[in-house]
CSV table of C-alpha atoms in Angstrom, one decimal:
chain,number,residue,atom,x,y,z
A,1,UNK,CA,-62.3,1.8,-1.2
A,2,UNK,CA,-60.0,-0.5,-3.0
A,3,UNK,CA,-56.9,-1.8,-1.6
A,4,UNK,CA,-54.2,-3.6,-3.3
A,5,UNK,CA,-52.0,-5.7,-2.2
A,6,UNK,CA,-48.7,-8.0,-3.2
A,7,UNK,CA,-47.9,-9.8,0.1
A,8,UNK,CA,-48.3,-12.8,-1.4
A,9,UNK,CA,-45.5,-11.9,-3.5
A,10,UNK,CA,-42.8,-12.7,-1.2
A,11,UNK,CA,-38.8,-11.7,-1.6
A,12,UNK,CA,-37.0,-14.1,-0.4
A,13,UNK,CA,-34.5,-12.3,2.5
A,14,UNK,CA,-31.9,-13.9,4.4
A,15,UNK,CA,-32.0,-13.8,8.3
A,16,UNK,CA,-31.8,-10.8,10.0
A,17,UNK,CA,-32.2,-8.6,6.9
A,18,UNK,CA,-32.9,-5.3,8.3
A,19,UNK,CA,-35.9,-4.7,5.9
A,20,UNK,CA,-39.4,-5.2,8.0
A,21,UNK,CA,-41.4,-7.1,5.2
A,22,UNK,CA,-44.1,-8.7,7.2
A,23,UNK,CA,-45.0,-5.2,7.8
A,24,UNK,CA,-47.3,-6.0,4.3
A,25,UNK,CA,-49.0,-9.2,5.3
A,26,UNK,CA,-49.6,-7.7,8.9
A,27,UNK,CA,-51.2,-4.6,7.5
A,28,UNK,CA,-53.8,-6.4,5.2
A,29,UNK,CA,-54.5,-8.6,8.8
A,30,UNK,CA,-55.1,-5.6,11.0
A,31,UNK,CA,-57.3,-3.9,8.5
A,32,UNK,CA,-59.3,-7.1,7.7
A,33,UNK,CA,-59.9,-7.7,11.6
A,34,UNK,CA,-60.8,-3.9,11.9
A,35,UNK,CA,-64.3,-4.6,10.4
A,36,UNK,CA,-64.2,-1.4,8.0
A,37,UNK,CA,-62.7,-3.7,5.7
A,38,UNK,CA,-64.4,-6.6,3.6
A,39,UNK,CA,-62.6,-9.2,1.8
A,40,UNK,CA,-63.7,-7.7,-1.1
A,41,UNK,CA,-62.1,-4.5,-0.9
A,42,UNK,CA,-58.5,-6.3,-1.5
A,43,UNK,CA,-57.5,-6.7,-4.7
A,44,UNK,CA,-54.0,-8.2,-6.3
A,45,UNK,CA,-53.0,-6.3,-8.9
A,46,UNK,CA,-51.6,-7.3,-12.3
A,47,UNK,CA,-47.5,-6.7,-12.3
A,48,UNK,CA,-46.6,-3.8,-14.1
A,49,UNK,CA,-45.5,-4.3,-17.8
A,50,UNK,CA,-42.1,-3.8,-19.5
A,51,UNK,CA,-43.8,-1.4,-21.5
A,52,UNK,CA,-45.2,0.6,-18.0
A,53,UNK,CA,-42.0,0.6,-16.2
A,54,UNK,CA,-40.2,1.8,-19.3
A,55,UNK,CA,-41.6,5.1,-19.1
A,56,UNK,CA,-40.0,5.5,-15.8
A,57,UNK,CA,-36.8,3.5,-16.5
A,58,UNK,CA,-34.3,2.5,-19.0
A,59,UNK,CA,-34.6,-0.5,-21.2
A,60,UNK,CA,-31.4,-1.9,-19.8
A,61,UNK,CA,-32.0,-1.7,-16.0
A,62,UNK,CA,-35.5,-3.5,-16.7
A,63,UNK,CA,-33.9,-5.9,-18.6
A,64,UNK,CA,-31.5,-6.4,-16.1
A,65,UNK,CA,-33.6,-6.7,-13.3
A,66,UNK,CA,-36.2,-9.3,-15.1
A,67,UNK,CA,-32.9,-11.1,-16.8
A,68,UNK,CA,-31.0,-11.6,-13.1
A,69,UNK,CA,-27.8,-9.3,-14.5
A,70,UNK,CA,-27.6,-7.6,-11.5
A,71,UNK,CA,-24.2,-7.5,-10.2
A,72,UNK,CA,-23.0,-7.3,-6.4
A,73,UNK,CA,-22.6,-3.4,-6.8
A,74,UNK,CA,-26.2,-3.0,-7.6
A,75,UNK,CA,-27.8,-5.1,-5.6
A,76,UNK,CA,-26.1,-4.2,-2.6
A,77,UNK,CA,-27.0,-0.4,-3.8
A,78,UNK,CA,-30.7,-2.0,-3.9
A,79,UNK,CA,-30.5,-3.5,-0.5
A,80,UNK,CA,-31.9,-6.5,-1.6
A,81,UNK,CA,-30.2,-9.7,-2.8
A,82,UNK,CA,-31.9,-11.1,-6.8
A,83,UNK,CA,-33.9,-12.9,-6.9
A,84,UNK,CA,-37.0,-14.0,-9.3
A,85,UNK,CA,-39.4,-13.4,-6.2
A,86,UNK,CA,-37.6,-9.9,-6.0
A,87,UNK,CA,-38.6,-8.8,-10.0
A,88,UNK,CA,-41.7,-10.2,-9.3
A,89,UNK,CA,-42.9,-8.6,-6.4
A,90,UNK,CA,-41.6,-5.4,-7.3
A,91,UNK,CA,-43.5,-5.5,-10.5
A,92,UNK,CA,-47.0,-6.4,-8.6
A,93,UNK,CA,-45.6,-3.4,-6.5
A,94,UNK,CA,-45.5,-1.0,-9.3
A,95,UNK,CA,-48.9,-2.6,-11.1
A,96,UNK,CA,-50.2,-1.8,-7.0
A,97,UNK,CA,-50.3,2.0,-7.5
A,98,UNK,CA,-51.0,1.8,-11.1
A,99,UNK,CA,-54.1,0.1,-10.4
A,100,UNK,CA,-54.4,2.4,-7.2
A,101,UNK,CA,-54.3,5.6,-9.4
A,102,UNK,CA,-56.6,3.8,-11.7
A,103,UNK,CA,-59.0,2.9,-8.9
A,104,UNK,CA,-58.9,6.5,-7.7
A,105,UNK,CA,-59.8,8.0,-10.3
A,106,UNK,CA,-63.2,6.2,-10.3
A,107,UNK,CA,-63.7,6.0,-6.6
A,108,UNK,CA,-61.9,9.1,-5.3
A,109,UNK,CA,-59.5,7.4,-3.3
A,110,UNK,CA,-57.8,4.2,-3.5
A,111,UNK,CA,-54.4,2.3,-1.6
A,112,UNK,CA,-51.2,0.2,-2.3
A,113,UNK,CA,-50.8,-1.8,0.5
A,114,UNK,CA,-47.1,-1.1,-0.2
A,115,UNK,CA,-45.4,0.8,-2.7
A,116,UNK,CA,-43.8,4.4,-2.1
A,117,UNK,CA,-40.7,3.1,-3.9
A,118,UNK,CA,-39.0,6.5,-4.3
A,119,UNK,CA,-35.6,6.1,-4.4
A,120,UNK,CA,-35.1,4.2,-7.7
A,121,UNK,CA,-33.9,6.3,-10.8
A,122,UNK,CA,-34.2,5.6,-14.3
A,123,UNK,CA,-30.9,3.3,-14.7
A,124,UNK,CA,-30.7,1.9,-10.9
A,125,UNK,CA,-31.9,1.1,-7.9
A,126,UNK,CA,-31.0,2.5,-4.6
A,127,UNK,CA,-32.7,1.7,-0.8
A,128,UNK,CA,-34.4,-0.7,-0.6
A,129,UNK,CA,-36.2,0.2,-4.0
A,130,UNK,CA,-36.3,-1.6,-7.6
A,131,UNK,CA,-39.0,0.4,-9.5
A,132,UNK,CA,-40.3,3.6,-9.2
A,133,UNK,CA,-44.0,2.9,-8.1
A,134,UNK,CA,-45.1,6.6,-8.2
A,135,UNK,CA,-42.9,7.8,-11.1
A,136,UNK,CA,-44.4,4.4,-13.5
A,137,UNK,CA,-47.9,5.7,-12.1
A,138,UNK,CA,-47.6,9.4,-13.1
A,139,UNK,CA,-46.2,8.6,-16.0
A,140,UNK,CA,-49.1,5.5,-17.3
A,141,UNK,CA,-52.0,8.4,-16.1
A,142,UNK,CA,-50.5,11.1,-18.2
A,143,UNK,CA,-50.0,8.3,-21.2
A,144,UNK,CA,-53.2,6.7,-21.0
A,145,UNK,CA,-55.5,10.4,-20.9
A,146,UNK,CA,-56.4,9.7,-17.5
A,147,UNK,CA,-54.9,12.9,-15.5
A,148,UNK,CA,-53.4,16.0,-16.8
A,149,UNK,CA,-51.6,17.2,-14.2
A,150,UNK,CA,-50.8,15.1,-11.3
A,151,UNK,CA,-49.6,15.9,-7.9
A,152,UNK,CA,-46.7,13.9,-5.7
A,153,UNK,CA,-46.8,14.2,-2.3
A,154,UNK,CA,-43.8,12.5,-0.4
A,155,UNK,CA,-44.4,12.7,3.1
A,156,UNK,CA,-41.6,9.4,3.7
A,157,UNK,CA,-39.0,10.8,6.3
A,158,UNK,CA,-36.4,10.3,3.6
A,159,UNK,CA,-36.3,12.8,0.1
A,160,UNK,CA,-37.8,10.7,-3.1
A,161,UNK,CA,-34.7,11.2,-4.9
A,162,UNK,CA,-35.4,8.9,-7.6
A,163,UNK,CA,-38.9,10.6,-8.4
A,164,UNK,CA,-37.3,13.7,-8.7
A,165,UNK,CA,-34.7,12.7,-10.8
A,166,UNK,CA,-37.0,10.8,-13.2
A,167,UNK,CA,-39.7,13.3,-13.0
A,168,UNK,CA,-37.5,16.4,-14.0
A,169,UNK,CA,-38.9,18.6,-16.8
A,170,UNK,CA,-42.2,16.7,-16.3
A,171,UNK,CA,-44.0,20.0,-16.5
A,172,UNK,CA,-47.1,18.7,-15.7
A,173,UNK,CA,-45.7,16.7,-12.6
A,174,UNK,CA,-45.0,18.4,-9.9
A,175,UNK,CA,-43.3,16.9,-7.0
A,176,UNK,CA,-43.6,17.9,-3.2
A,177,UNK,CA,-41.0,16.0,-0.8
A,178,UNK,CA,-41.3,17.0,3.0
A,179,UNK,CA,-38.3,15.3,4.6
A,180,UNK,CA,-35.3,14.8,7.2
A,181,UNK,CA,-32.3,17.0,6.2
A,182,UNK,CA,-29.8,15.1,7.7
A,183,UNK,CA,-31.0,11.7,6.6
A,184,UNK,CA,-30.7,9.4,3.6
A,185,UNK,CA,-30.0,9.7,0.8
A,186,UNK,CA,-27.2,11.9,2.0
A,187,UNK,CA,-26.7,13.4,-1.6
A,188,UNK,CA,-30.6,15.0,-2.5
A,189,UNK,CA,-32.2,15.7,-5.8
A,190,UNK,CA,-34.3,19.0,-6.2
A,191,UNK,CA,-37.9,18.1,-6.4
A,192,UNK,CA,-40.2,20.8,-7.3
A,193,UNK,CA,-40.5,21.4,-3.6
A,194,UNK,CA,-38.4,20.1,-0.9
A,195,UNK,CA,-39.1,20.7,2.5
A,196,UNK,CA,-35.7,19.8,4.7
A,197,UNK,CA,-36.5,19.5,8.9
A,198,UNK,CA,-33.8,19.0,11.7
A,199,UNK,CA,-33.5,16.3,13.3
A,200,UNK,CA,-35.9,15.8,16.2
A,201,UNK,CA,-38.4,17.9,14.2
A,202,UNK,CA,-41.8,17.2,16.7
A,203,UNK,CA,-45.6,17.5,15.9
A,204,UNK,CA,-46.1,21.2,15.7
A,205,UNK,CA,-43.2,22.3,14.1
A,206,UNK,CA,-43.9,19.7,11.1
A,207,UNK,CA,-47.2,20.2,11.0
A,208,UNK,CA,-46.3,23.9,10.5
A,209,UNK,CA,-44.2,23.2,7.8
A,210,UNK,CA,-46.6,20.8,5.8
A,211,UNK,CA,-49.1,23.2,6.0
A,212,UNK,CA,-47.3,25.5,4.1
A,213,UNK,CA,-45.8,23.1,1.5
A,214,UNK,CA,-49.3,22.0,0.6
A,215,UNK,CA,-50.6,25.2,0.1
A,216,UNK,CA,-47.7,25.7,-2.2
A,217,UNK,CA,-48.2,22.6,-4.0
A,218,UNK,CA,-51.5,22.7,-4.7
A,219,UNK,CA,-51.1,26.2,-5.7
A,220,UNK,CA,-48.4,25.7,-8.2
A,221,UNK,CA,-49.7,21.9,-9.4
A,222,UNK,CA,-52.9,22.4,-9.9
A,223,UNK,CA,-53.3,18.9,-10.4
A,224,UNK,CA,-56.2,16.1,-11.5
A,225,UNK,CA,-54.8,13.7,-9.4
A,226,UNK,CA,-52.8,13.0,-6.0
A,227,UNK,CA,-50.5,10.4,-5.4
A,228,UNK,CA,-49.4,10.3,-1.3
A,229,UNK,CA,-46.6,8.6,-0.1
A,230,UNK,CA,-47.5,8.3,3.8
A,231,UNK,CA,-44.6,7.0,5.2
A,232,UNK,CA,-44.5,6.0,8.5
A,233,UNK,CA,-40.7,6.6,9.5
A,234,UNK,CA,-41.6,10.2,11.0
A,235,UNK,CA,-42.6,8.2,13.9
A,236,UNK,CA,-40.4,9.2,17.0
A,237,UNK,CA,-39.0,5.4,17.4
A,238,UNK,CA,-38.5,4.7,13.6
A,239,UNK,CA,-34.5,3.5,13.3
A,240,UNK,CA,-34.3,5.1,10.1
A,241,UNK,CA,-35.7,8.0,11.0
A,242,UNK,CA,-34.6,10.7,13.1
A,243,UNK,CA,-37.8,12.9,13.4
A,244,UNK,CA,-40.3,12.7,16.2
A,245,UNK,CA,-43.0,12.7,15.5
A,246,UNK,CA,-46.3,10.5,17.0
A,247,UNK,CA,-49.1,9.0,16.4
A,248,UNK,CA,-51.2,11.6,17.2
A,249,UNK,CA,-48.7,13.9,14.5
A,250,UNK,CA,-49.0,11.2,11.6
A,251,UNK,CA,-52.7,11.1,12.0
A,252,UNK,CA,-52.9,15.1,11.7
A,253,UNK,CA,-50.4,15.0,8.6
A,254,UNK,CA,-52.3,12.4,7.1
A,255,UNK,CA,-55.9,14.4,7.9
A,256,UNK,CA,-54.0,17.6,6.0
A,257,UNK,CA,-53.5,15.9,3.1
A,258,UNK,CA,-56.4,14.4,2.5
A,259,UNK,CA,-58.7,17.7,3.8
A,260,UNK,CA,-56.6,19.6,0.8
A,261,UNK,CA,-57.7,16.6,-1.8
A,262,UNK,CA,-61.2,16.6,-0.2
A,263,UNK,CA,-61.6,20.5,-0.7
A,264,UNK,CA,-60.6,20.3,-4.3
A,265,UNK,CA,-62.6,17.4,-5.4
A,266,UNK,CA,-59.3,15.7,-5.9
A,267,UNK,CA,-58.7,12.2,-6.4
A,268,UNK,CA,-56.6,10.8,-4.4
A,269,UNK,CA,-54.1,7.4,-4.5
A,270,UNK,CA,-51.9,6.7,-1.4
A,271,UNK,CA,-49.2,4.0,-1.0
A,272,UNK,CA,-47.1,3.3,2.2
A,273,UNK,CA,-43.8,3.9,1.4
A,274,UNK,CA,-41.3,3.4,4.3
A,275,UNK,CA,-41.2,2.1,8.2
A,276,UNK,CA,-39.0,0.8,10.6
A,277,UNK,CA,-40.4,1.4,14.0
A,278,UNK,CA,-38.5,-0.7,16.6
A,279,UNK,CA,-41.7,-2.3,17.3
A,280,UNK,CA,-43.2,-3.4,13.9
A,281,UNK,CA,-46.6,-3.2,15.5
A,282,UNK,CA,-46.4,1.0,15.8
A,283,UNK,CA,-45.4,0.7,12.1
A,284,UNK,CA,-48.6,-1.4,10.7
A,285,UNK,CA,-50.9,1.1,13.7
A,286,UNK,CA,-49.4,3.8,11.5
A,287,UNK,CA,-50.4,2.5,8.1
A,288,UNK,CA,-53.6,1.1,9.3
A,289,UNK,CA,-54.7,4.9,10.3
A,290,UNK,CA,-53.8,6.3,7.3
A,291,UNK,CA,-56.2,4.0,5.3
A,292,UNK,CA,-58.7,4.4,8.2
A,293,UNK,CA,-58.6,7.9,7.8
A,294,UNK,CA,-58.4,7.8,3.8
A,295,UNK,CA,-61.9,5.9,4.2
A,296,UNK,CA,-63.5,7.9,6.7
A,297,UNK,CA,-62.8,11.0,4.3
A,298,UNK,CA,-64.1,9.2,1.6
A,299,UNK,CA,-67.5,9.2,3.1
């Protein structure tokens, strides 16, 4: 199972940013020491080009972005201040679940150690995201003649409102969004299915819900190809999150959506997308069982 990582890449934040970063180089750690994981399963992945990235986003905002034209608006939009470790890393980001999809497709099943950048649009940035890692991967597999019809499904707490947007009247797209109602982005996109939960949404009653939602969007994509967002801010003590949901719940949602890939023959690339757990250990024990179960299914 190859995993791809860009911790190395670092983005240079000022003290007490908010943003959990180490969350990347702690992951890669815990699965390493796991012993399911060799050295040679990690990978760094090449940064995502111009010509990539444009089919997701405009020529001026990636020109922007690479030239340091940002201005305070959009980078405090971003959440991030520029710099060049910023474009860089968020390019190795998007190249992440390019090569993940890629990966997948030969494998089965393949991770970005990161990634899940949903809430960038074509001509901006928004929460804490630059490019759109899963829109720029759709996009390259449809280009390239690798996957027909291809399969998003966000399971981040908040609604991947910048897929949506840039995936609209991608016919052979679909996207799938399960998320808090009440949370961020407070203005939604429509995704080809959203799936809105109170707050304080628990185990069963999401569970119940993504159940449904997957049947649906398998149904309707009928896709060649799955790319999963498996946030971890569902968790009950996540500070952006506002859903309850624990470990034992995340597991289960991650175990649905790979038993629906599994039954289909699908193949399947996952990145992390967000988590802010109080304790920044419950957020890397979150990832880390996601790709422990992605493996196990593997087999």
């Amino acid at each position: 199972m190859r995993l791809f990582y860009t911790d190395v890449f670092v983005l240079p934040l000022p003290p007490g940013h908010r943003f959990p970063m180490e969350k990347y180089s702690r992951l890669r750690a815990a699965l390493l020491a796991s012993g399911e994981f060799a050295e040679s399963d990690f990978h760094l992945p090449p940064p995502a080009s111009d010509t990539e990235l444009a089919r997701a986003h405009t020529p001026d905002y990636i020109a922007a972005v690479a030239s340091g034209r940002l201005d305070e608006k959009a980078q405090k939009a971003i959440g991030f201040p520029w710099s060049p470790g910023m474009v860089e890393r968020s390019r190795r980001s998007a190249g992440a679940t390019l090569s993940a999809c890629r990966a997948a497709l030969e494998d089965g099943v393949a991770a970005n150690l990161a990634g899940g950048t949903h809430h960038a649009f074509a001509d901006h940035g928004e929460g804490f995201c630059v490019f759109n890692d899963a829109a720029v991967a759709a996009l390259a597999m449809r280009a390239e003649g690798r996957a027909r019809r291809i399969l998003i499904v966000d399971c981040d707490v908040h609604q991947g409102n910048g897929t949506a947007s840039i995936l609209a009247g991608h016919e052979d797209i679909f996207t799938f969004s399960i998320h808090g109602a009440r949370n961020y982005p407070f203005t939604k996109e429509q995704s080809d299915l959203d799936i809105e939960l109170p707050d304080g949404c628990t185990d069963e009653a999401y569970l119940l819900q993504l159940e449904a939602g997957l049947e649906t969007a398998f149904d309707l994509a009928r896709p060649d190809l799955v790319i999963y967002l498996a946030g971890a801010d569902p968790y009950h003590d996540d500070r952006l999150g506002r859903l309850s949901l624990s470990f034992a719940g995340l597991a289960e949602r991650d175990r649905r959506v790979f038993a629906h890939c599994r039954s289909r023959h699908l193949p399947l690339a996952i990145a992390m997308a967000g988590g802010y757990a109080r304790q920044i250990d419950d957020t890397v024990r979150i990832h880390a069982t996601t790709l422990h179960l992605a493996r196990a299914n593997q087999r």
